[in-house]
Tab-separated table of C-alpha atoms in Angstrom:
chain	number	residue	atom	x	y	z
A	297	MET	CA	-46.635	-129.956	1.672
A	298	ALA	CA	-47.797	-130.992	5.125
A	299	THR	CA	-51.170	-129.350	5.567
A	300	ASN	CA	-53.396	-128.275	8.411
A	301	PRO	CA	-56.957	-127.023	8.302
A	302	THR	CA	-57.182	-123.272	8.639
A	303	PRO	CA	-57.765	-122.305	12.286
A	304	SER	CA	-61.239	-121.440	13.464
A	305	PRO	CA	-61.886	-117.939	14.847
A	306	GLY	CA	-60.789	-117.610	18.464
A	307	SER	CA	-59.084	-121.001	18.437
A	308	GLY	CA	-56.034	-119.591	20.234
A	309	VAL	CA	-52.357	-120.241	19.676
A	310	ALA	CA	-51.894	-123.364	21.853
A	311	ASN	CA	-52.128	-125.799	18.931
A	312	PHE	CA	-51.051	-123.330	16.253
A	313	PRO	CA	-47.627	-124.186	14.748
A	314	LEU	CA	-44.987	-121.490	15.135
A	315	PRO	CA	-41.437	-121.180	13.769
A	316	ARG	CA	-38.773	-121.660	16.420
A	317	ASN	CA	-37.204	-118.231	16.004
A	318	LEU	CA	-40.532	-116.470	16.426
A	319	LEU	CA	-41.078	-118.252	19.730
A	320	GLN	CA	-38.015	-116.487	21.113
A	321	ASP	CA	-39.607	-113.037	20.829
A	322	ASP	CA	-41.317	-112.519	24.184
A	323	GLU	CA	-42.198	-108.917	23.339
A	324	ARG	CA	-44.492	-110.081	20.524
A	325	ARG	CA	-46.623	-112.497	22.540
A	326	PRO	CA	-49.886	-110.521	22.031
A	327	TRP	CA	-49.248	-110.361	18.283
A	328	ILE	CA	-48.385	-114.077	18.154
A	329	ALA	CA	-51.591	-114.879	20.049
A	330	ALA	CA	-53.600	-113.152	17.308
A	331	LEU	CA	-51.996	-115.135	14.456
A	332	PRO	CA	-54.614	-117.933	14.267
A	333	ASP	CA	-57.401	-115.410	13.745
A	334	ILE	CA	-55.346	-113.490	11.171
A	335	VAL	CA	-54.619	-116.685	9.221
A	336	LYS	CA	-58.325	-117.538	9.302
A	337	GLU	CA	-59.291	-114.061	8.089
A	338	LEU	CA	-56.782	-114.156	5.235
A	339	SER	CA	-57.719	-117.703	4.279
A	340	ASP	CA	-61.321	-116.588	3.830
A	341	ARG	CA	-60.333	-113.454	1.956
A	342	TRP	CA	-57.935	-115.156	-0.449
A	343	SER	CA	-59.691	-118.531	-0.790
A	344	ILE	CA	-56.834	-120.423	0.833
A	345	GLU	CA	-57.828	-124.056	1.243
A	346	GLU	CA	-54.723	-125.550	2.881
A	347	VAL	CA	-52.137	-124.045	5.214
A	348	GLY	CA	-48.901	-125.918	5.836
A	349	ASP	CA	-46.659	-125.773	8.870
A	350	PRO	CA	-44.491	-122.631	8.939
A	351	PHE	CA	-41.006	-122.786	7.499
A	352	GLN	CA	-38.399	-123.578	10.156
A	353	PRO	CA	-36.554	-122.112	11.917
A	354	GLY	CA	-38.114	-118.979	10.460
A	355	GLY	CA	-37.335	-115.369	11.314
A	356	GLN	CA	-38.086	-113.237	14.340
A	357	SER	CA	-40.408	-110.784	12.619
A	358	ALA	CA	-42.782	-112.917	10.543
A	359	TRP	CA	-44.774	-116.146	10.318
A	360	VAL	CA	-44.326	-117.727	6.863
A	361	ALA	CA	-45.946	-120.937	5.653
A	362	PRO	CA	-46.774	-122.730	2.394
A	363	VAL	CA	-50.417	-122.481	1.339
A	364	ARG	CA	-52.581	-123.845	-1.426
A	365	LEU	CA	-55.411	-121.967	-3.089
A	366	GLY	CA	-58.575	-123.360	-4.550
A	367	ASP	CA	-57.098	-123.377	-8.062
A	368	ASP	CA	-54.354	-125.721	-6.801
A	369	LEU	CA	-51.811	-122.897	-6.829
A	370	ASP	CA	-48.942	-123.341	-4.359
A	371	LEU	CA	-47.941	-120.036	-2.749
A	372	ALA	CA	-46.511	-118.795	0.552
A	373	LEU	CA	-48.316	-116.727	3.162
A	374	LYS	CA	-46.173	-114.235	5.068
A	375	ILE	CA	-47.548	-112.370	8.072
A	376	ALA	CA	-45.196	-109.876	9.711
A	377	TRP	CA	-45.729	-107.556	12.629
A	378	ARG	CA	-45.632	-103.945	11.539
A	379	HIS	CA	-42.113	-102.553	11.683
A	380	THR	CA	-40.134	-100.011	9.725
A	381	GLU	CA	-38.120	-102.412	7.595
A	382	ALA	CA	-41.225	-104.270	6.358
A	383	ALA	CA	-43.159	-101.145	5.419
A	384	HIS	CA	-42.666	-101.262	1.638
A	385	GLU	CA	-41.909	-104.907	0.887
A	386	ALA	CA	-45.200	-105.351	-0.968
A	387	ALA	CA	-44.680	-102.167	-2.988
A	388	GLY	CA	-41.192	-103.264	-3.974
A	389	LEU	CA	-42.360	-106.699	-5.083
A	390	ARG	CA	-45.075	-105.040	-7.202
A	391	VAL	CA	-42.503	-102.865	-8.952
A	392	TRP	CA	-40.122	-105.771	-9.596
A	393	ASP	CA	-43.046	-107.969	-10.727
A	394	GLY	CA	-41.051	-111.187	-10.581
A	395	GLU	CA	-37.923	-109.762	-12.231
A	396	GLY	CA	-35.304	-111.330	-9.980
A	397	ALA	CA	-37.617	-111.516	-6.965
A	398	VAL	CA	-40.641	-113.563	-5.942
A	399	LYS	CA	-43.959	-112.438	-7.391
A	400	LEU	CA	-46.554	-110.803	-5.178
A	401	HIS	CA	-50.086	-112.161	-5.575
A	402	ALA	CA	-51.867	-110.120	-2.909
A	403	SER	CA	-51.226	-108.019	0.180
A	404	ALA	CA	-53.238	-106.784	3.161
A	405	THR	CA	-52.732	-105.007	6.475
A	406	PRO	CA	-54.895	-106.765	9.077
A	407	GLY	CA	-54.599	-105.088	12.466
A	408	ASP	CA	-50.975	-104.677	13.488
A	409	SER	CA	-49.742	-106.983	10.713
A	410	ILE	CA	-48.559	-106.846	7.130
A	411	ALA	CA	-49.637	-109.883	5.113
A	412	LEU	CA	-48.254	-110.994	1.753
A	413	LEU	CA	-49.385	-113.812	-0.508
A	414	ILE	CA	-46.291	-114.544	-2.572
A	415	GLU	CA	-44.779	-116.984	-5.022
A	416	ARG	CA	-43.496	-120.071	-3.263
A	417	CYS	CA	-39.915	-121.015	-4.093
A	418	ILE	CA	-39.609	-124.746	-4.742
A	419	PRO	CA	-37.364	-126.455	-3.701
A	420	GLY	CA	-36.495	-123.294	-1.769
A	421	THR	CA	-32.876	-124.063	-0.855
A	422	ASN	CA	-31.007	-120.887	0.018
A	423	LEU	CA	-27.869	-119.696	-1.719
A	424	GLY	CA	-25.858	-120.026	1.483
A	425	GLY	CA	-25.013	-123.630	0.665
A	426	ARG	CA	-22.992	-122.607	-2.390
A	427	PRO	CA	-19.336	-121.505	-2.312
A	428	GLU	CA	-19.070	-117.803	-1.605
A	429	VAL	CA	-17.381	-117.032	-4.919
A	430	ASP	CA	-20.469	-118.469	-6.627
A	431	GLN	CA	-22.694	-116.468	-4.288
A	432	ASP	CA	-20.931	-113.298	-5.442
A	433	VAL	CA	-21.936	-113.924	-9.044
A	434	VAL	CA	-25.569	-114.768	-8.250
A	435	ILE	CA	-25.952	-111.760	-5.929
A	436	ALA	CA	-24.473	-109.431	-8.540
A	437	GLU	CA	-26.704	-110.763	-11.323
A	438	LEU	CA	-29.803	-110.357	-9.159
A	439	LEU	CA	-28.880	-106.831	-8.111
A	440	HIS	CA	-28.394	-105.762	-11.713
A	441	ARG	CA	-31.933	-106.940	-12.433
A	442	LEU	CA	-33.467	-105.304	-9.370
A	443	TRP	CA	-31.779	-101.999	-10.127
A	444	GLY	CA	-33.340	-101.938	-13.589
A	445	ALA	CA	-36.826	-101.211	-12.221
A	446	GLN	CA	-38.253	-97.711	-12.128
A	447	PRO	CA	-38.456	-96.739	-8.435
A	448	SER	CA	-41.924	-95.228	-8.590
A	449	GLY	CA	-43.994	-95.613	-5.451
A	450	PRO	CA	-43.960	-94.778	-1.743
A	451	PHE	CA	-40.320	-95.663	-1.214
A	452	ARG	CA	-38.195	-93.879	1.360
A	453	PRO	CA	-34.744	-92.486	0.555
A	454	LEU	CA	-31.665	-94.385	1.695
A	455	GLN	CA	-30.663	-91.178	3.483
A	456	LEU	CA	-33.513	-91.687	5.941
A	457	MET	CA	-32.365	-95.181	6.898
A	458	CYS	CA	-28.723	-94.127	7.232
A	459	ASP	CA	-29.632	-91.157	9.436
A	460	GLN	CA	-31.751	-93.388	11.695
A	461	TRP	CA	-29.013	-96.002	12.025
A	462	ALA	CA	-26.407	-93.297	12.636
A	463	ASP	CA	-28.538	-91.848	15.439
A	464	GLU	CA	-28.813	-95.312	17.015
A	465	PHE	CA	-25.050	-95.792	16.694
A	466	GLU	CA	-24.331	-92.536	18.499
A	467	VAL	CA	-26.629	-93.505	21.365
A	468	LYS	CA	-24.772	-96.829	21.712
A	469	VAL	CA	-21.378	-95.138	21.708
A	470	GLU	CA	-22.499	-92.682	24.374
A	471	ALA	CA	-23.679	-95.653	26.431
A	472	GLY	CA	-20.181	-97.124	26.278
A	473	MET	CA	-20.737	-99.775	23.618
A	474	GLY	CA	-18.015	-100.494	21.100
A	475	ARG	CA	-14.235	-100.307	21.213
A	476	LEU	CA	-13.436	-98.096	18.244
A	477	ASP	CA	-11.274	-95.049	18.684
A	478	ARG	CA	-13.615	-92.073	19.040
A	479	GLY	CA	-12.078	-90.277	16.077
A	480	LEU	CA	-12.461	-93.303	13.804
A	481	ALA	CA	-16.029	-93.821	15.001
A	482	ARG	CA	-16.835	-90.182	14.316
A	483	ASP	CA	-15.316	-90.278	10.832
A	484	GLY	CA	-17.113	-93.491	9.935
A	485	ILE	CA	-20.554	-92.429	11.052
A	486	GLU	CA	-20.199	-89.002	9.433
A	487	LEU	CA	-19.390	-90.794	6.189
A	488	PHE	CA	-22.390	-93.074	6.708
A	489	ARG	CA	-24.580	-89.966	6.894
A	490	SER	CA	-23.002	-88.163	3.944
A	491	LEU	CA	-22.569	-90.927	1.343
A	492	PRO	CA	-26.263	-91.192	0.340
A	493	ALA	CA	-26.348	-87.535	-0.746
A	494	THR	CA	-23.356	-87.851	-3.083
A	495	ALA	CA	-24.643	-90.683	-5.285
A	496	ASP	CA	-24.791	-89.948	-9.006
A	497	ARG	CA	-27.452	-92.644	-9.544
A	498	ARG	CA	-30.513	-93.666	-7.546
A	499	VAL	CA	-32.282	-96.993	-7.928
A	500	LEU	CA	-34.766	-99.166	-6.056
A	501	LEU	CA	-32.600	-100.990	-3.521
A	502	CYS	CA	-33.086	-104.338	-1.814
A	503	THR	CA	-30.829	-103.219	1.139
A	504	ASP	CA	-30.774	-106.679	2.782
A	505	LEU	CA	-29.619	-108.966	-0.010
A	506	HIS	CA	-27.510	-111.868	1.215
A	507	ALA	CA	-27.315	-115.590	0.508
A	508	GLU	CA	-30.034	-116.632	2.982
A	509	ASN	CA	-32.502	-114.319	1.208
A	510	VAL	CA	-31.954	-115.952	-2.192
A	511	LEU	CA	-33.800	-119.219	-2.851
A	512	THR	CA	-33.889	-121.841	-5.573
A	513	ALA	CA	-37.160	-121.839	-7.514
A	514	GLN	CA	-38.910	-123.446	-10.470
A	515	ARG	CA	-39.620	-120.293	-12.464
A	516	GLU	CA	-35.994	-119.176	-12.260
A	517	PRO	CA	-32.843	-120.690	-10.751
A	518	TRP	CA	-32.685	-118.041	-7.996
A	519	LEU	CA	-35.172	-115.531	-6.597
A	520	VAL	CA	-34.878	-112.836	-3.949
A	521	ILE	CA	-37.126	-112.916	-0.886
A	522	ASP	CA	-37.598	-110.510	2.018
A	523	PRO	CA	-36.464	-107.249	0.378
A	524	LYS	CA	-36.454	-104.024	2.386
A	525	PRO	CA	-36.794	-101.422	-0.363
A	526	TYR	CA	-35.361	-97.927	-0.264
A	527	VAL	CA	-34.296	-95.608	-3.077
A	528	GLY	CA	-30.679	-94.563	-3.310
A	529	ASP	CA	-27.082	-95.363	-4.212
A	530	PRO	CA	-26.779	-98.806	-5.860
A	531	THR	CA	-23.269	-99.190	-4.450
A	532	TYR	CA	-24.752	-99.566	-0.976
A	533	ASP	CA	-26.623	-102.728	-2.002
A	534	ALA	CA	-23.441	-104.813	-2.203
A	535	VAL	CA	-22.489	-104.304	1.434
A	536	GLN	CA	-24.820	-106.711	3.263
A	537	HIS	CA	-23.603	-109.674	1.219
A	538	MET	CA	-20.010	-108.671	1.971
A	539	LEU	CA	-20.696	-108.446	5.705
A	540	ASN	CA	-22.077	-111.992	5.593
A	541	CYS	CA	-18.851	-113.314	4.016
A	542	GLU	CA	-16.976	-113.097	7.316
A	543	GLU	CA	-13.891	-115.170	6.515
A	544	ARG	CA	-13.102	-113.363	3.275
A	545	LEU	CA	-14.013	-110.018	4.812
A	546	THR	CA	-11.556	-110.455	7.651
A	547	ALA	CA	-8.844	-112.016	5.463
A	548	ASP	CA	-8.924	-109.552	2.563
A	549	PRO	CA	-11.597	-106.833	2.777
A	550	ARG	CA	-10.090	-104.834	-0.060
A	551	GLY	CA	-9.920	-107.852	-2.359
A	552	LEU	CA	-13.556	-108.711	-1.622
A	553	SER	CA	-14.576	-105.118	-2.242
A	554	PHE	CA	-12.743	-104.956	-5.567
A	555	ARG	CA	-14.311	-108.248	-6.674
A	556	MET	CA	-17.863	-107.116	-5.896
A	557	ALA	CA	-17.285	-103.707	-7.464
A	558	ASP	CA	-16.132	-105.396	-10.660
A	559	LEU	CA	-19.109	-107.781	-10.741
A	560	LEU	CA	-21.537	-104.914	-10.112
A	561	ALA	CA	-19.820	-102.343	-12.337
A	562	VAL	CA	-19.699	-99.800	-9.505
A	563	ASP	CA	-16.823	-97.625	-8.344
A	564	SER	CA	-14.490	-99.709	-6.163
A	565	GLU	CA	-13.322	-96.784	-4.036
A	566	ARG	CA	-16.899	-95.761	-3.303
A	567	LEU	CA	-17.745	-99.325	-2.334
A	568	MET	CA	-14.764	-99.316	0.038
A	569	LEU	CA	-16.104	-96.146	1.667
A	570	TRP	CA	-19.538	-97.718	2.115
A	571	LEU	CA	-17.975	-100.852	3.569
A	572	PHE	CA	-15.878	-98.815	6.009
A	573	ALA	CA	-18.870	-96.719	7.094
A	574	ARG	CA	-21.120	-99.737	7.534
A	575	CYS	CA	-18.449	-101.624	9.509
A	576	VAL	CA	-18.198	-98.648	11.856
A	577	GLN	CA	-21.989	-98.494	12.176
A	578	GLU	CA	-22.163	-102.214	13.048
A	579	SER	CA	-19.090	-102.216	15.307
A	580	PRO	CA	-20.833	-101.774	18.700
A	581	GLU	CA	-22.302	-105.290	18.318
A	582	SER	CA	-19.450	-106.731	16.235
A	583	PRO	CA	-15.829	-106.246	17.336
A	584	MET	CA	-14.797	-108.147	14.204
A	585	LEU	CA	-16.305	-105.447	11.992
A	586	GLY	CA	-14.646	-102.811	14.136
A	587	GLU	CA	-11.292	-104.408	13.311
A	588	VAL	CA	-12.145	-104.449	9.589
A	589	ALA	CA	-13.050	-100.754	9.844
A	590	ARG	CA	-9.617	-99.984	11.331
A	591	ARG	CA	-7.871	-101.784	8.475
A	592	ILE	CA	-9.755	-100.103	5.626
A	593	ALA	CA	-10.183	-96.606	7.078
A	594	PRO	CA	-9.561	-93.901	4.447
A	595	SER	CA	-6.118	-92.400	4.802
């Protein structure tokens, strides 16, 4: 692990290493400028002795770097700006307690940030390098484990997220985005709103589980990172992985849906409805998903 001394208070961001993707977010410049002081504060609080360069290229919502504590424990420090999706990541990791996901060692909310001290995945290669049919199996096995936890805590219902995304979709359509037939768009987004209420089972969901959020580790072969927990229909949790499998999704969306339903032991027709609704919801930014939605629309 390449290491740097922890920054001194007020040292500024000029010589502070940043992930490339975070540098692209001009709206977060004030938050980025505060990162050296936040890292210093957390290093003092959690007895962090060494801070490595952030993982590259990184994401657009968080600064994440390897760190070493005084007891020679290798962990990762994640500092995210406060946003809706990150609200309950720490709570979810506490509930899962390492069962299929990285372990949480500590959390804090300094200023406008959410900070997590988490298990570091070594070697940390993501699942995206494996063939997609192998990814299917790993994703399904991890979801089964995550769903086994009792969803006690501050978690929001999936209905809330779907309603928010549906509202955003309708604004985009009114602004002229997207090419879907209005009737198909209406049917899809109405289904997106109604599906959460008809689930016969509710579990603690990851909601953003795909190959890039699954890493190789020493404690277990694969561990989930960056969950965005909600409580709701487990069938929904398969969809993000499917959306990331673009070639198979466009070639045979029904075949992919049936395969994932079988691996997850969920109803295949219900998974098809979720996939259709989510493709409609994503279609303003993705014409490809709009075409998939047309092909799998309920008759």
